[in-house]
Tab-separated table of C-alpha atoms in Angstrom:
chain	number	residue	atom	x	y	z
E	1	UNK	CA	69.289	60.292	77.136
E	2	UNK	CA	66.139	58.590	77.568
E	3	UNK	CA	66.813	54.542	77.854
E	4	UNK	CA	64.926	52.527	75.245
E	5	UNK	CA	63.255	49.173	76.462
E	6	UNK	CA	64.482	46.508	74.524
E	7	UNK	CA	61.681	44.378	72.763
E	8	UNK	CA	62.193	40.104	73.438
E	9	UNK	CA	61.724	39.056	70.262
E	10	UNK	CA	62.091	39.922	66.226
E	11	UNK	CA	57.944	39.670	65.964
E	12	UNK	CA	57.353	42.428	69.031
E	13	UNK	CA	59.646	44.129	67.691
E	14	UNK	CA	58.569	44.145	63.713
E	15	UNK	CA	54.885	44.815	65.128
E	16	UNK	CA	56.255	47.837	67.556
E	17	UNK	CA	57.922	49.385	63.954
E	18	UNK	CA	54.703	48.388	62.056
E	19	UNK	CA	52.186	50.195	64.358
E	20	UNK	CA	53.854	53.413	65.567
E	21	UNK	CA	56.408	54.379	62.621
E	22	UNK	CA	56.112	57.887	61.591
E	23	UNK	CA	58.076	56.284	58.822
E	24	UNK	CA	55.688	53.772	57.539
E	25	UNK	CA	52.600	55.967	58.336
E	26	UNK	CA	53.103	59.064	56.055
E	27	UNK	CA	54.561	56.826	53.166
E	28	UNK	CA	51.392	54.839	53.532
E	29	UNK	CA	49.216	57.810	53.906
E	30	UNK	CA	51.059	59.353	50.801
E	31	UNK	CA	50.381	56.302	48.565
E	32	UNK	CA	46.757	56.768	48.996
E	33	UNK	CA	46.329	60.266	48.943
E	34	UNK	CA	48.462	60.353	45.287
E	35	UNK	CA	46.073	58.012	44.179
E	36	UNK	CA	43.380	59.893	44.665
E	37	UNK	CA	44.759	62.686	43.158
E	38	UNK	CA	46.463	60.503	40.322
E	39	UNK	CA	42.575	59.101	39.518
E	40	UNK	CA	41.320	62.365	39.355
E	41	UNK	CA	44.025	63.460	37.082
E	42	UNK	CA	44.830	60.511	34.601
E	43	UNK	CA	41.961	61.868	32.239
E	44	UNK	CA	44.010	64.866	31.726
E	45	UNK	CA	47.395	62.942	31.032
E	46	UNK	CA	49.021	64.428	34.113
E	47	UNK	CA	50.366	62.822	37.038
E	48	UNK	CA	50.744	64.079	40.458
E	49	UNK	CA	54.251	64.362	40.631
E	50	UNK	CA	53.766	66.329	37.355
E	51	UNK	CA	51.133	68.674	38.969
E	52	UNK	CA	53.129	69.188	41.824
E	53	UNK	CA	56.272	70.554	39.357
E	54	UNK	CA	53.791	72.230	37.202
E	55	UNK	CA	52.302	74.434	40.685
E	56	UNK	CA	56.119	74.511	42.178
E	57	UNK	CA	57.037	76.157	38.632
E	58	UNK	CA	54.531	78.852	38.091
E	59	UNK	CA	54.421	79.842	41.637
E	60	UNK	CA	58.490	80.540	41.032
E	61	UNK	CA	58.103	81.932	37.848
E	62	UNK	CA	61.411	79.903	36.716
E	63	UNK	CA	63.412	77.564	38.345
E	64	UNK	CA	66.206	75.212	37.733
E	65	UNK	CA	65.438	71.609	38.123
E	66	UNK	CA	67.849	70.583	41.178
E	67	UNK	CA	66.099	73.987	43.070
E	68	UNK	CA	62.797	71.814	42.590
E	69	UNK	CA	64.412	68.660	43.549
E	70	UNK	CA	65.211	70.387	46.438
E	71	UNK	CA	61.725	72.767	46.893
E	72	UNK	CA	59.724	69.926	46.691
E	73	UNK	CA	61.800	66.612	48.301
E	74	UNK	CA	61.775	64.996	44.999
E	75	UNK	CA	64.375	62.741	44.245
E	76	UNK	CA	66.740	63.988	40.902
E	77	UNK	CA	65.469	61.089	38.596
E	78	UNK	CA	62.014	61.918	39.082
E	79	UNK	CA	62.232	65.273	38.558
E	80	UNK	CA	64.878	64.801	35.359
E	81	UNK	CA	61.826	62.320	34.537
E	82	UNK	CA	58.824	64.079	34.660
E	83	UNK	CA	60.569	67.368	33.055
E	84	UNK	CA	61.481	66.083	30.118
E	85	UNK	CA	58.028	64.437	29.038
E	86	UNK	CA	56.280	67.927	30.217
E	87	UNK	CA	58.634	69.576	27.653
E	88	UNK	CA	57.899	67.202	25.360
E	89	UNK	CA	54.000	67.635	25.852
E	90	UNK	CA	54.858	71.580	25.490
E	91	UNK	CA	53.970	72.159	29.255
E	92	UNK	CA	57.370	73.416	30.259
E	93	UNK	CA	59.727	75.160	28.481
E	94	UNK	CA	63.263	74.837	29.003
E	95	UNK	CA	66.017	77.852	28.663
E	96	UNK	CA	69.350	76.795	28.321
E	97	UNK	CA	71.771	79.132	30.715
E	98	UNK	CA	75.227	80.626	29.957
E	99	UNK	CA	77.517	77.923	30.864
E	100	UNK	CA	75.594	75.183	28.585
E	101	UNK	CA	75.477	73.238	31.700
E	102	UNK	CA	72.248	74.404	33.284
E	103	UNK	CA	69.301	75.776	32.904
E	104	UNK	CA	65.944	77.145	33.627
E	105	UNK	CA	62.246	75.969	33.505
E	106	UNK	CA	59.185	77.644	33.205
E	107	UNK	CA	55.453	77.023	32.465
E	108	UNK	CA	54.220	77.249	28.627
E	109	UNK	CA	50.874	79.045	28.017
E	110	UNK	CA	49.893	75.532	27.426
E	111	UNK	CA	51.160	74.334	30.959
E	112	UNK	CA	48.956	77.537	31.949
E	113	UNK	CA	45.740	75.839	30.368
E	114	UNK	CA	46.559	72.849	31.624
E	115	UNK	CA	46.422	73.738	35.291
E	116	UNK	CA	42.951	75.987	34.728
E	117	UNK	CA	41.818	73.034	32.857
E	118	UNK	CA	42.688	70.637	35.884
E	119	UNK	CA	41.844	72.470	38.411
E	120	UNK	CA	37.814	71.235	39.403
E	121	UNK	CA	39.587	67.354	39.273
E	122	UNK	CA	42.255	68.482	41.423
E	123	UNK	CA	39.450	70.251	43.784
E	124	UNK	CA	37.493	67.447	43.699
E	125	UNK	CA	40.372	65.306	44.694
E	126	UNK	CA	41.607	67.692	47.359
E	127	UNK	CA	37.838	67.384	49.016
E	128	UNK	CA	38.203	63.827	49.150
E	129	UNK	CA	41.580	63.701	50.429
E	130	UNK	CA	40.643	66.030	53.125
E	131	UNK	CA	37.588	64.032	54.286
E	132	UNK	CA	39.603	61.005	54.377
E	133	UNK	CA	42.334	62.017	56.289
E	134	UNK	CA	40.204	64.895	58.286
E	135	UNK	CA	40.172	68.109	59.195
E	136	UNK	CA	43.068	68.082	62.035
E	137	UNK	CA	45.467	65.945	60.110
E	138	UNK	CA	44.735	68.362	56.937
E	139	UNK	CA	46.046	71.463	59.221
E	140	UNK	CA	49.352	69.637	60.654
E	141	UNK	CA	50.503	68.213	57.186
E	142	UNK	CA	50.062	72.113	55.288
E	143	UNK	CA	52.447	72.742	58.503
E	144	UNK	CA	55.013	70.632	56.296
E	145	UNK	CA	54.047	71.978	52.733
E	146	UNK	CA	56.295	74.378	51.126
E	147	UNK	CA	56.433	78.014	51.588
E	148	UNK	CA	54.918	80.551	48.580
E	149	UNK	CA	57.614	82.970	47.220
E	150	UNK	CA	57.158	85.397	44.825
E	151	UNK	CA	57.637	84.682	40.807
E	152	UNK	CA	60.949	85.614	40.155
E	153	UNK	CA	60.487	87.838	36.935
């Protein structure tokens, strides 16, 4: 195992952390990138974290909640969150399965006219976070997006 040189004091060590964290850097980067996209959606009433379900739903056809949890690295509250006032705005509909206990989502022909309606603010915003972040970066982090799969039916 490679031997890790110990830092002096609490301040080298705290400024070591604060410029070369992987960490800090991608939760930065991913605050400022959302709000781009959250600008450029807020006129619509739709979040990113909502777009991102909406997209993650219609590209599975249906899925259960704690499968998009998972899909997308969301945390359960959020998701729980966001799916119930997307129901509520008639963008998801909600089956309930067998055992009363779960249960499926999938996207409303309004949720459909949503995303076409969205879709030249999210460009827009995409453009912008691309340029910002530029054109190498772009590649490696669609290296850690998630994978298509076919709508189930």
């Amino acid at each position: 195992a490679a031997q890790v040189e110990m830092r002096d004091t609490v301040q080298e060590v705290a400024l070591e952390i604060a410029d070369t964290c992987l960490a800090v850097s991608t939760r930065r980067l991913a605050r400022i990138v959302t709000a781009m996209f959250d600008e450029a959606l807020r006129p619509h009433g739709v979040t990113t974290p909502q777009l991102i379900i909406l997209v993650a739903v219609k590209s599975l056809g249906r899925a259960r909640p704690s499968d998009l949890g998972a899909a997308l690295a969301m945390e359960k509250s959020t998701v729980s969150r966001d799916v119930t006032r997307m129901v509520e705005k008639g963008w998801l509909k909600k089956t309930i399965g067998g055992d009363l206990r779960t249960h499926t989502l999938t996207l409303t022909s309004a949720g459909s006219r949503l995303l076409r309606l969205i879709y030249p603010a999210w460009r827009a915003a995409q453009m912008k976070a691309e340029a910002s972040v530029g054109a190498r970066a772009t590649e490696t982090l669609r290296a850690f997006g998630p994978t298509r799969r076919r709508p189930t039916q």
